[in-house]
mmCIF file of C-alpha atoms in Angstrom:
data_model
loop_
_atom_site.group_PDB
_atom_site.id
_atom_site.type_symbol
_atom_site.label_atom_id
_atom_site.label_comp_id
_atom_site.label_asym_id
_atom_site.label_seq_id
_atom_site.Cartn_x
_atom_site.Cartn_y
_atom_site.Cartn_z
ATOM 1 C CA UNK A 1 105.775 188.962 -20.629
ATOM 2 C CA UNK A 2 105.736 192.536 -19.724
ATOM 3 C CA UNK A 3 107.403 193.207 -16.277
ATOM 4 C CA UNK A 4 107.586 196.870 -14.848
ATOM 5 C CA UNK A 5 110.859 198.746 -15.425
ATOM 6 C CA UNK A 6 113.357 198.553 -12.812
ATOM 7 C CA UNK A 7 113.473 200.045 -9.835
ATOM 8 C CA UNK A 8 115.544 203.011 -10.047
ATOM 9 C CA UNK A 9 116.141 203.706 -6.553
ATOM 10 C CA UNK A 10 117.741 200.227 -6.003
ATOM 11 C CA UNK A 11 119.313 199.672 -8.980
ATOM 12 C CA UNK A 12 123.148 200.217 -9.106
ATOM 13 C CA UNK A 13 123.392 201.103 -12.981
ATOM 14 C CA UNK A 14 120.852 203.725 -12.215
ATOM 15 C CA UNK A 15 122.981 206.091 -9.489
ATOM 16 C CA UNK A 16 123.706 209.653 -9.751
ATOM 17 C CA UNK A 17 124.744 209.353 -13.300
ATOM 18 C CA UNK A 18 122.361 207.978 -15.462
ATOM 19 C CA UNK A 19 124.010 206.304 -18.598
ATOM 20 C CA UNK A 20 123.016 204.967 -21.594
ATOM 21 C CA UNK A 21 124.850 202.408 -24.223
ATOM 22 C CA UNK A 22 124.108 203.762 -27.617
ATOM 23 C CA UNK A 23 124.463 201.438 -30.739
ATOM 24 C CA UNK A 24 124.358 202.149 -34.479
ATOM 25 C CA UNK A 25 124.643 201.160 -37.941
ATOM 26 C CA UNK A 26 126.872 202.933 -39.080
ATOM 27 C CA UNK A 27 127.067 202.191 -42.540
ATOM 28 C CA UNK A 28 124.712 204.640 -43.873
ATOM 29 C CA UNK A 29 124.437 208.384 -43.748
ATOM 30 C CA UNK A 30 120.897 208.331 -42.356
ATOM 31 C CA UNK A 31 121.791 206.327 -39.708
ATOM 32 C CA UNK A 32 124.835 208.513 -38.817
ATOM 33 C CA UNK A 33 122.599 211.482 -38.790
ATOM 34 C CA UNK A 34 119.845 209.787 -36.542
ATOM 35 C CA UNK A 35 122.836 208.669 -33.985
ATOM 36 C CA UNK A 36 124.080 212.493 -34.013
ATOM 37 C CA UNK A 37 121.152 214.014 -33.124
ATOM 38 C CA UNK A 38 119.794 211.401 -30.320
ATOM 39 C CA UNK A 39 123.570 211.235 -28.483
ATOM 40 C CA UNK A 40 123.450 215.145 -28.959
ATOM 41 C CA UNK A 41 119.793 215.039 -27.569
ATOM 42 C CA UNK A 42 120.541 212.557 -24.408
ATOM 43 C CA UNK A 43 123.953 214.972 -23.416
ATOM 44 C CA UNK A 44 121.388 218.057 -23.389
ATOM 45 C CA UNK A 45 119.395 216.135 -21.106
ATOM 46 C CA UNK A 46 122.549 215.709 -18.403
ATOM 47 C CA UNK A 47 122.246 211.955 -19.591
ATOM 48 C CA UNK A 48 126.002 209.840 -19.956
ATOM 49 C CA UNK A 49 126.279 208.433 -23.443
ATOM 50 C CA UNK A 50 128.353 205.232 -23.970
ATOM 51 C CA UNK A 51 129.524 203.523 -27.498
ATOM 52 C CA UNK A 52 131.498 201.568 -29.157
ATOM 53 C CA UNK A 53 135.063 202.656 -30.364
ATOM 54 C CA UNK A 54 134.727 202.179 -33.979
ATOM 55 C CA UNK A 55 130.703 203.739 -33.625
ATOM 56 C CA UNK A 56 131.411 206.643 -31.899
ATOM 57 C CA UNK A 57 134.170 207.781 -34.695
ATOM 58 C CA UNK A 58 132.390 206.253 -37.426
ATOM 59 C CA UNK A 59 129.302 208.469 -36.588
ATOM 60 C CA UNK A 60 131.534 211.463 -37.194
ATOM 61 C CA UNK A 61 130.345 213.388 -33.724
ATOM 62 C CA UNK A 62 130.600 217.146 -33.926
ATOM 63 C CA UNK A 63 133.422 218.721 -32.468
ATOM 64 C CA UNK A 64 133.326 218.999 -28.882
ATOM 65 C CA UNK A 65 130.405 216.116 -28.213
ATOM 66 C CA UNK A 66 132.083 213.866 -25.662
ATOM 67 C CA UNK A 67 130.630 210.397 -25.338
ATOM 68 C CA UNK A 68 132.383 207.178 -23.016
ATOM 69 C CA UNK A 69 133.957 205.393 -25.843
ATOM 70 C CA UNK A 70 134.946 201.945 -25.240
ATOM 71 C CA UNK A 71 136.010 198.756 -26.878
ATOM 72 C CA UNK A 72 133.434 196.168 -27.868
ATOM 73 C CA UNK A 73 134.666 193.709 -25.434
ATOM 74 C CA UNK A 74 134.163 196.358 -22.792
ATOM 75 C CA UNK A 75 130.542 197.531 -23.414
ATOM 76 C CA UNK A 76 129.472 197.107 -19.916
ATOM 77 C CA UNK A 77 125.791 197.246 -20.800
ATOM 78 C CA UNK A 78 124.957 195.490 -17.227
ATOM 79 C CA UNK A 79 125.837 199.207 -15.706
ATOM 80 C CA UNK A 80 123.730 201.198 -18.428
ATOM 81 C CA UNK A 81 120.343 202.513 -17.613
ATOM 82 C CA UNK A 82 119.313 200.949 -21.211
ATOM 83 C CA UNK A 83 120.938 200.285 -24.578
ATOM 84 C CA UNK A 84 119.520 202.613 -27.444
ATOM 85 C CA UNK A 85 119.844 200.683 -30.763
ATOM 86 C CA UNK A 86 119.449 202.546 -33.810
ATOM 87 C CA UNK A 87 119.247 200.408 -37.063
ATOM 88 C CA UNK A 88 117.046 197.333 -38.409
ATOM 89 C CA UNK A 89 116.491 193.875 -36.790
ATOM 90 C CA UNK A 90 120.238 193.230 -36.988
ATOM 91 C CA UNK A 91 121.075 196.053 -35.072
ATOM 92 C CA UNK A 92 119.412 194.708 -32.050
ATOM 93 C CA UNK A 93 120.365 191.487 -32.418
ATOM 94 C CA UNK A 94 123.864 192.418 -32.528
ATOM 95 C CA UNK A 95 123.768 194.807 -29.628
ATOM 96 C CA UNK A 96 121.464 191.607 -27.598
ATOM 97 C CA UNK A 97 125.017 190.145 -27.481
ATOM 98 C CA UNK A 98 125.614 192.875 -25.515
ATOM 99 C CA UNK A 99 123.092 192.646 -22.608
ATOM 100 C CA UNK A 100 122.895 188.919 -23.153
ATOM 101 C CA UNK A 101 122.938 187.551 -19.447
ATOM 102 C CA UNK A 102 122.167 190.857 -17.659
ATOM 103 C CA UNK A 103 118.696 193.223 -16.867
ATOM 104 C CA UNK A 104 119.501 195.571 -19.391
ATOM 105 C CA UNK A 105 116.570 196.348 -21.573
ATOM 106 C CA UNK A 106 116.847 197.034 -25.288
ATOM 107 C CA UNK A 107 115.311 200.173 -26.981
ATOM 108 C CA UNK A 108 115.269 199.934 -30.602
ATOM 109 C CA UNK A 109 114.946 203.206 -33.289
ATOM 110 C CA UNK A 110 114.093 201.272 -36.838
ATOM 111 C CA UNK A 111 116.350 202.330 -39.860
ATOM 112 C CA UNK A 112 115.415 198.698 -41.528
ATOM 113 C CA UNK A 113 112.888 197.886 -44.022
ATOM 114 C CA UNK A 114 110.625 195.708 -41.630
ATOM 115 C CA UNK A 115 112.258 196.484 -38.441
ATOM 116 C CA UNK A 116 110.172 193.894 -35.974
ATOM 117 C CA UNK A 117 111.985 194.133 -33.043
ATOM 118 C CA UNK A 118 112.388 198.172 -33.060
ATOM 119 C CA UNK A 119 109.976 200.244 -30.820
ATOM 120 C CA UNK A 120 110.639 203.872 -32.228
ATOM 121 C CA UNK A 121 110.809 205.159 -35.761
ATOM 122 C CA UNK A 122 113.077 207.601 -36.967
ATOM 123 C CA UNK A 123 110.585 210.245 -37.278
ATOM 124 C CA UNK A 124 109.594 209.861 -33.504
ATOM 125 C CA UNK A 125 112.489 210.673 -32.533
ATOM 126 C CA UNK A 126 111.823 213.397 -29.679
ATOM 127 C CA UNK A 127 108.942 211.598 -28.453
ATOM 128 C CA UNK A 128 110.991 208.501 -27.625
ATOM 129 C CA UNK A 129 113.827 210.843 -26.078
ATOM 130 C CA UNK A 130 111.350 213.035 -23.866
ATOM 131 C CA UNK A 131 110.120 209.170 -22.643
ATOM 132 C CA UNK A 132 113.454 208.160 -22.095
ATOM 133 C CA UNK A 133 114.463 210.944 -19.933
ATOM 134 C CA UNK A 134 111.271 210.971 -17.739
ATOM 135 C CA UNK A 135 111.762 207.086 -17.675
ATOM 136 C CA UNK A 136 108.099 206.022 -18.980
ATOM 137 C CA UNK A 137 108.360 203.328 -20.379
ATOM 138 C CA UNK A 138 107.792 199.833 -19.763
ATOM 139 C CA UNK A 139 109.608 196.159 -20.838
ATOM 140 C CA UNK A 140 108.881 192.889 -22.442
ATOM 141 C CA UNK A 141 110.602 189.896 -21.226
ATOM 142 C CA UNK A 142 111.252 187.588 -24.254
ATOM 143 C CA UNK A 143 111.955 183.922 -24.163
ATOM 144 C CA UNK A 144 115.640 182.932 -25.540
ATOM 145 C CA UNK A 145 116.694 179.727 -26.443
ATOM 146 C CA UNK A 146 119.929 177.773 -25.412
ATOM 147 C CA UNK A 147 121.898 176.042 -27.605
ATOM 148 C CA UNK A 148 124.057 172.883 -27.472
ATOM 149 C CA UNK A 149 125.386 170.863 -29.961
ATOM 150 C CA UNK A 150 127.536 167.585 -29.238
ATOM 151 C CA UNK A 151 129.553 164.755 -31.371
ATOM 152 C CA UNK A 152 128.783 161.474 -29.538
ATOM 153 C CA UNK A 153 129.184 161.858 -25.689
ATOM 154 C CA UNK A 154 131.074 165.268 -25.961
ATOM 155 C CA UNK A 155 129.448 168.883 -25.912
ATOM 156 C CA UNK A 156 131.610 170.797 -28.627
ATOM 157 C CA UNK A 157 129.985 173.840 -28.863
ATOM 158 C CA UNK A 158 127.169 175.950 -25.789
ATOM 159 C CA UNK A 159 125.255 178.895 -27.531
ATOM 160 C CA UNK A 160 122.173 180.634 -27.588
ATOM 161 C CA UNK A 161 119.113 182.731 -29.715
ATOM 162 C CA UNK A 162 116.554 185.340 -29.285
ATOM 163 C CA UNK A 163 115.157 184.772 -32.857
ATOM 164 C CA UNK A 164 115.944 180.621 -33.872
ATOM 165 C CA UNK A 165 119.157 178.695 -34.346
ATOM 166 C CA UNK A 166 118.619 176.774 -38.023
ATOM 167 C CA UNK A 167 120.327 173.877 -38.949
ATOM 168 C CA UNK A 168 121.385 174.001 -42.162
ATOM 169 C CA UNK A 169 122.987 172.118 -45.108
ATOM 170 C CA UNK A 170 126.334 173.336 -45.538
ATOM 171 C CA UNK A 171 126.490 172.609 -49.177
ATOM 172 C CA UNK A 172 123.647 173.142 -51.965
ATOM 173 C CA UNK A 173 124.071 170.148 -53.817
ATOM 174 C CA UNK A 174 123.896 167.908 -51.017
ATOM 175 C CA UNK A 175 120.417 167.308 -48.504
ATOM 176 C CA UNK A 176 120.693 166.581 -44.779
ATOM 177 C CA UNK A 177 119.310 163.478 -43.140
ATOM 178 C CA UNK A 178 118.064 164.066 -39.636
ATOM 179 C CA UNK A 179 116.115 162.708 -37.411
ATOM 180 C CA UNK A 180 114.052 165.188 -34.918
ATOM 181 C CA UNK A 181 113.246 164.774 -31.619
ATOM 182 C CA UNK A 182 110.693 166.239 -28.859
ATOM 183 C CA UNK A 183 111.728 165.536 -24.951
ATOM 184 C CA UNK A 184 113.573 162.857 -25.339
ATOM 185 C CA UNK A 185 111.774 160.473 -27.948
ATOM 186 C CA UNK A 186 112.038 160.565 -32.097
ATOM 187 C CA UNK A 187 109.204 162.107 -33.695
ATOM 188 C CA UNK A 188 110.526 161.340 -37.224
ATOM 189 C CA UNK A 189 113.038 160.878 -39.781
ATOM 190 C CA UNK A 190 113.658 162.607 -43.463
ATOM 191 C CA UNK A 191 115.934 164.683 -45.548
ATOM 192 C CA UNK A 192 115.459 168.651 -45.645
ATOM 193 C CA UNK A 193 117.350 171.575 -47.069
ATOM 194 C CA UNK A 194 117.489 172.196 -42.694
ATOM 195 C CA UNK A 195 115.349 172.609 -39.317
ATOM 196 C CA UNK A 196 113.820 176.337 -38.048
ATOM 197 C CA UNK A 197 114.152 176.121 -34.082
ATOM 198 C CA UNK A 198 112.384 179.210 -33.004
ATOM 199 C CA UNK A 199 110.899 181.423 -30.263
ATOM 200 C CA UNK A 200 107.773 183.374 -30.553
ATOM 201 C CA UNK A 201 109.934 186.585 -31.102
ATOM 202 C CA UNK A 202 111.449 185.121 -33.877
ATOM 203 C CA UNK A 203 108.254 182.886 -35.214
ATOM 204 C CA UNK A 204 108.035 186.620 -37.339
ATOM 205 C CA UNK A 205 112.092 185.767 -38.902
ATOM 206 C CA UNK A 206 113.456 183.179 -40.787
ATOM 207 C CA UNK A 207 110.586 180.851 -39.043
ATOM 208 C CA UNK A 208 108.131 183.087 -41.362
ATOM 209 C CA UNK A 209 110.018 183.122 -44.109
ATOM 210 C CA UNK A 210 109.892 178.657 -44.103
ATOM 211 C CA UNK A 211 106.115 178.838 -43.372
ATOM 212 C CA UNK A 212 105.873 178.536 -39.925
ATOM 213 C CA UNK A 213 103.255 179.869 -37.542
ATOM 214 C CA UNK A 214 103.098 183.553 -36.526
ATOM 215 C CA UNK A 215 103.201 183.166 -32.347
ATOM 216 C CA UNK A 216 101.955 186.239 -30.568
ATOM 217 C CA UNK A 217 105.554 187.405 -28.017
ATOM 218 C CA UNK A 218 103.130 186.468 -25.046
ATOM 219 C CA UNK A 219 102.971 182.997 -26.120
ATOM 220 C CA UNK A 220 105.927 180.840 -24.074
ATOM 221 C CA UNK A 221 106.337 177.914 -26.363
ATOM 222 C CA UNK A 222 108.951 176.706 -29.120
ATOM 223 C CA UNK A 223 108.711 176.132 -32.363
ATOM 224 C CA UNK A 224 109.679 173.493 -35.026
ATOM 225 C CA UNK A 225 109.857 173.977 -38.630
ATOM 226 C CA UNK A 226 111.199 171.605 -41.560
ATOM 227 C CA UNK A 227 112.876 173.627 -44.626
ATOM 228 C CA UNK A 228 111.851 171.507 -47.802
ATOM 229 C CA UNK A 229 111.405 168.288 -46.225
ATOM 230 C CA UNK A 230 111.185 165.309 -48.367
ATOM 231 C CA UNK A 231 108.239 163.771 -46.173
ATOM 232 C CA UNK A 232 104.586 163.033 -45.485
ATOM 233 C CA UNK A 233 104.735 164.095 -42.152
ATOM 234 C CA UNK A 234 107.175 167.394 -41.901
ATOM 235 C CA UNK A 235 104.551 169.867 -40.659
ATOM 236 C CA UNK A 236 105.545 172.777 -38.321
ATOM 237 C CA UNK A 237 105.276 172.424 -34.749
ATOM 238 C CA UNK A 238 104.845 174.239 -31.643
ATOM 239 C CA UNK A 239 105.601 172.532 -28.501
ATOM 240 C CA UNK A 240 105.768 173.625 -24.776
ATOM 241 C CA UNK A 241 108.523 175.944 -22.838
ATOM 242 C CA UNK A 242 109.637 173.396 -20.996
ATOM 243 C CA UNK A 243 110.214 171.166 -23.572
ATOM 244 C CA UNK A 244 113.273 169.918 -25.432
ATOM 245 C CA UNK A 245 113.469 169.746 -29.089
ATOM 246 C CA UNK A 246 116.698 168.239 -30.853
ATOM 247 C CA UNK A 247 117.739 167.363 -33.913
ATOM 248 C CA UNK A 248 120.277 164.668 -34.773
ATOM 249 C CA UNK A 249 122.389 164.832 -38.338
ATOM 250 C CA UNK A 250 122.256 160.996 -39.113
ATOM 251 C CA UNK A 251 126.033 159.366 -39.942
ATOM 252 C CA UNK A 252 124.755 158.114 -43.005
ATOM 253 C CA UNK A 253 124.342 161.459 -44.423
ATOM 254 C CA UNK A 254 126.080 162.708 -47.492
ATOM 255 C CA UNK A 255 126.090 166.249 -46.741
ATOM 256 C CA UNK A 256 127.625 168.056 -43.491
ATOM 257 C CA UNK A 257 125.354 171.019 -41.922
ATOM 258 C CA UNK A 258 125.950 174.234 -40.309
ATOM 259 C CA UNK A 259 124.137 175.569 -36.833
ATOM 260 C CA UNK A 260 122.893 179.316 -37.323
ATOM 261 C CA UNK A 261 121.992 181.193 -34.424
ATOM 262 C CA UNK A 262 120.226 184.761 -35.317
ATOM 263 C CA UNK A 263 122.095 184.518 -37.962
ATOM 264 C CA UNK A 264 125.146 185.577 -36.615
ATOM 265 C CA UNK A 265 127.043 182.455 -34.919
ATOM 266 C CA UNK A 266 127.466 179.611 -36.106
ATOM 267 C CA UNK A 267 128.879 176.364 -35.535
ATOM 268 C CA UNK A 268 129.853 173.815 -38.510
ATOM 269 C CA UNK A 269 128.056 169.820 -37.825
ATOM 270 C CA UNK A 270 129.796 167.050 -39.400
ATOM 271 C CA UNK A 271 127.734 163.971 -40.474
ATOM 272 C CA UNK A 272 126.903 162.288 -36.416
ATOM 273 C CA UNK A 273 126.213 165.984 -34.433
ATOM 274 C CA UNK A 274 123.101 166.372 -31.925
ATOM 275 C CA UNK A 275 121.659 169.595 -31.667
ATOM 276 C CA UNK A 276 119.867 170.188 -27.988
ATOM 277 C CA UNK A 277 117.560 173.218 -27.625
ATOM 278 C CA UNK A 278 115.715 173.799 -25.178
ATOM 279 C CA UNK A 279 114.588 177.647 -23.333
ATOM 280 C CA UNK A 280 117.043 179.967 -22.434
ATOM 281 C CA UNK A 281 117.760 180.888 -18.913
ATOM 282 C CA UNK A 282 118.255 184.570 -19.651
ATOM 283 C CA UNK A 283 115.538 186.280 -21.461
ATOM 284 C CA UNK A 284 116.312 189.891 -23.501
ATOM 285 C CA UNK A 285 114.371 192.560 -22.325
ATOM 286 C CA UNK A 286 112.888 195.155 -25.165
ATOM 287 C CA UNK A 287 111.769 198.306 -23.919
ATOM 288 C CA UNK A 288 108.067 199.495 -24.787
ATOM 289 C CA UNK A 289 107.165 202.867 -25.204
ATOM 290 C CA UNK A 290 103.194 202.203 -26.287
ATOM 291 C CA UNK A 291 100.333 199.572 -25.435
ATOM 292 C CA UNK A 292 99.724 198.940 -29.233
ATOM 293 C CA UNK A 293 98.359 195.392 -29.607
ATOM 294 C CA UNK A 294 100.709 192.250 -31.543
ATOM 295 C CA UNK A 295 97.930 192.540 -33.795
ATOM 296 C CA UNK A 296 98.473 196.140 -34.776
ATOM 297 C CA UNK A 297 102.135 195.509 -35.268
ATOM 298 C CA UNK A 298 101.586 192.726 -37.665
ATOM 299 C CA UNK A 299 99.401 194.792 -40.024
ATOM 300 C CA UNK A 300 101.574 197.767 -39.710
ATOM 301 C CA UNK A 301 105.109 195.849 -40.521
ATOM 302 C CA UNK A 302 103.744 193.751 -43.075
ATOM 303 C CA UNK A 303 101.392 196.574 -44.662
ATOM 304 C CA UNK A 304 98.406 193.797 -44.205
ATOM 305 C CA UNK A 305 95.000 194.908 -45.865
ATOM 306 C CA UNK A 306 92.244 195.646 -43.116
ATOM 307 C CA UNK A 307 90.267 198.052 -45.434
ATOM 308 C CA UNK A 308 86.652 197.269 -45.020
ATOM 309 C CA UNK A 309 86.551 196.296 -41.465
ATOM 310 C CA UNK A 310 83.905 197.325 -39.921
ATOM 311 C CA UNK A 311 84.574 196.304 -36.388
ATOM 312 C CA UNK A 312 84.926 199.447 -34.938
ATOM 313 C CA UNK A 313 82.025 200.801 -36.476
ATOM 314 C CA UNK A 314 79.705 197.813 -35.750
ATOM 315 C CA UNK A 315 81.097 198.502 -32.224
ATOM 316 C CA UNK A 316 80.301 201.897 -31.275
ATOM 317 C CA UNK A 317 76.619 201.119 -33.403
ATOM 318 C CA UNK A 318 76.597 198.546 -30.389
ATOM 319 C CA UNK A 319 77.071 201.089 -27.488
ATOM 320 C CA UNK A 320 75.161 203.761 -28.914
ATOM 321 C CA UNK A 321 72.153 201.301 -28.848
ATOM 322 C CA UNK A 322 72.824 200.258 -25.289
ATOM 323 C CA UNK A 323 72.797 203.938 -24.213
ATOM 324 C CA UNK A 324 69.785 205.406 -26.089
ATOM 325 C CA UNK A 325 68.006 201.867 -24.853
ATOM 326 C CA UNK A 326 69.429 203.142 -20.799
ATOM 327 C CA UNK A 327 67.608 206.830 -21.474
ATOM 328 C CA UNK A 328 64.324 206.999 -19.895
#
C-alpha cells in the first residue's frame, strides 16, 4: 500500500531539526566510503545525522564530521525524519528492528548482490540525497507478520517478520513431522526438511528460493510453502490477510526444529511446539523515490530476459493508427 509521506508540519520527529538515523554495513570498504560521503552530504544540507556507536567509528568519519552517536539500544528511530540504510537486504532488515512498531519509513541504498528491498543504488547517490532534502518522496506500507509459538497451553516465545519466519529442522539427519493448519482447522499432515510462512515482501526471499509464488507488495495475503515435503498434497499456498496459518511439530517426531524469523531470530521447538502466525499489527514503511512498476523491478533484480518484446512498439503502432484515422 502506498500512503503519502507524513505530514511534516504535525509531526514531532520532523521540528526545527530535521534528523536522520543512518545505518551501514560496515564491513566493507565500499560501504564505508558510500556512508562517508552521504552523512558528509546530509550535514552540508543543515540535516542532523544519527548512528550507531560501533557504525559511526567503524565508518572511519573524517576529522571534524560530527554525527549523534548512540548505542544500539538507544536508536530512537521513532524521532528520526527517516532511517537511511546503506547495504543489501540484511541491512534493512536489521535496521527494521529499529523502526519496528513506529512511523518511521525505511530508505534503502543497495551495496548487495540482489538488493530487493533497497530503493537507491550506489551510483544514484546525489539524486536520492537532493530527494531527501526537498522531501519528495513517497512510502509503501508493507504487511508484517506476528509470531507466536507455544508448548501446550503456554506461549513461550511472541515475535515477528517482514520477510517469513521458517520452521526448520534443527538437525540434518533428522525430518520434521508437522501438521499445518489454516484458521483453525488441519489442512494436512507430512514430514518436510521445514515450512516457508511468508508475506508478499518476502514471497521474493527464502519463499523464492523453496518455489513459492512471486506476490506483487500490493497483494495483502500470506503465504504457505512446504520445504521437501514427503507428500502428495504439499503444494504452496496463499491464503487471506486475515487469516491464521499454524503449524504444529507433532510429539512423535524424531527430530526437534528451529523458528527463523528474517533470518535473524530465532527460537528453538522441541518435539510438541505450535507455531501461530497470523498479520502483523505494525507494518514497515519503505520509502519510494520512483513510480517504477513490481514488474520492472523483477526483471531488473533478477536480470530476466524481455528482449524481443514488442509491446511497446505494437503500442505506439496502435496510437499512431488512431491519430492518422482522427485527421480529416
Amino acid at each position: 500500500m502506498t500512503v503519502p509521506q507524513r505530514d511534516l508540519e504535525s509531526d514531532p520527529a520532523a521540528g526545527s531539526a530535521r534528523r536522520i538515523l543512518v545505518v551501514a554495513h560496515t564491513g566493507r570498504e565500499e560501504a564505508r566510503a558510500v556512508t562517508r560521503a552521504i552523512v558528509g552530504a546530509l550535514l552540508g544540507h543543515g540535516l542532523v545525522v544519527r548512528m550507531l556507536e560501533d557504525e559511526a567509528k567503524e565508518s572511519e568519519l573524517p576529522a571534524g564530521v560530527e554525527v549523534e552517536s548512540v548505542p544500539c539500544e538507544a536508536a530512537g528511530a521513532d524521532e528520526c525524519e527517516l532511517v537511511l540504510v546503506i547495504g543489501g537486504d540484511g541491512t534493512i532488515l536489521r535496521a527494521c528492528e529499529l523502526t519496528h512498531g513506529t512511523t518511521t519509513p525505511l530508505l534503502g541504498v543497495n551495496l548487495g548482490h540482489v538488493g530487493f528491498l533497497a530503493e537507491a543504488e550506489s551510483e544514484e547517490v546525489d539524486t536520492m540525497i537532493e530527494r531527501v532534502v526537498a522531501r519528495r518522496w513517497s512510502v509503501d506500507e508493507r504487511l508484517t507478520l506476528d509470531v507466536q509459538v507455544f508448548q501446550g497451553k503456554e506461549k513461550v516465545a511472541s515475535t515477528w517478520a517482514l520477510n517469513e519466519a521458517s520452521v526448520e529442522k534443527a538437525v540434518r539427519s533428522r525430518m520434521l513431522e508437522v501438521v499445518v493448519e489454516v484458521d483453525g482447522r488441519p489442512l494436512s499432515r507430512f514430514g518436510c526438511d521445514g515450512i516457508v510462512c511468508a508475506t508478499p515482501t518476502g514471497s521474493t526471499a527464502y519463499n523464492f528460493s523453496a518455489g513459492g509464488p512471486v506476490v506483487w507488495p500490493e497483494v495483502e495475503a500470506l503465504l504457505m510453502v512446504p520445504i521437501s515435503a514427503h507428500a502428495l498434497f504439499a503444494r504452496p499456498m496463499v491464503v487471506g490477510p486475515t487469516s491464521t496459518l499454524a503449524v504444529e511439530v507433532l510429539a512423535r517426531t524424531e527430530g526437534a526444529g528451529v523458528l527463523w524469523c528474517d533470518g535473524r531470530r530465532t527460537v528453538d521447538l522441541p518435539p510438541g511446539a505450535r507455531i501461530e502466525v497470523r498479520r502483523g499489527a505494525s507494518p514497515v514503511r519503505l520509502v519510494r523515490l520512483h513510480e517504477a512498476p513490481f514488474t520492472d523491478r523483477l526483471v531488473a533484480k533478477f536480470g530476466l530476459p524481455v528482449a524481443g518484446w514488442r509491446g511497446a512498439a505494437e503500442r505506439r503502432r496502435r496510437q499512431a493508427d488512431h491519430v492518422h484515422q482522427d485527421q480529416p
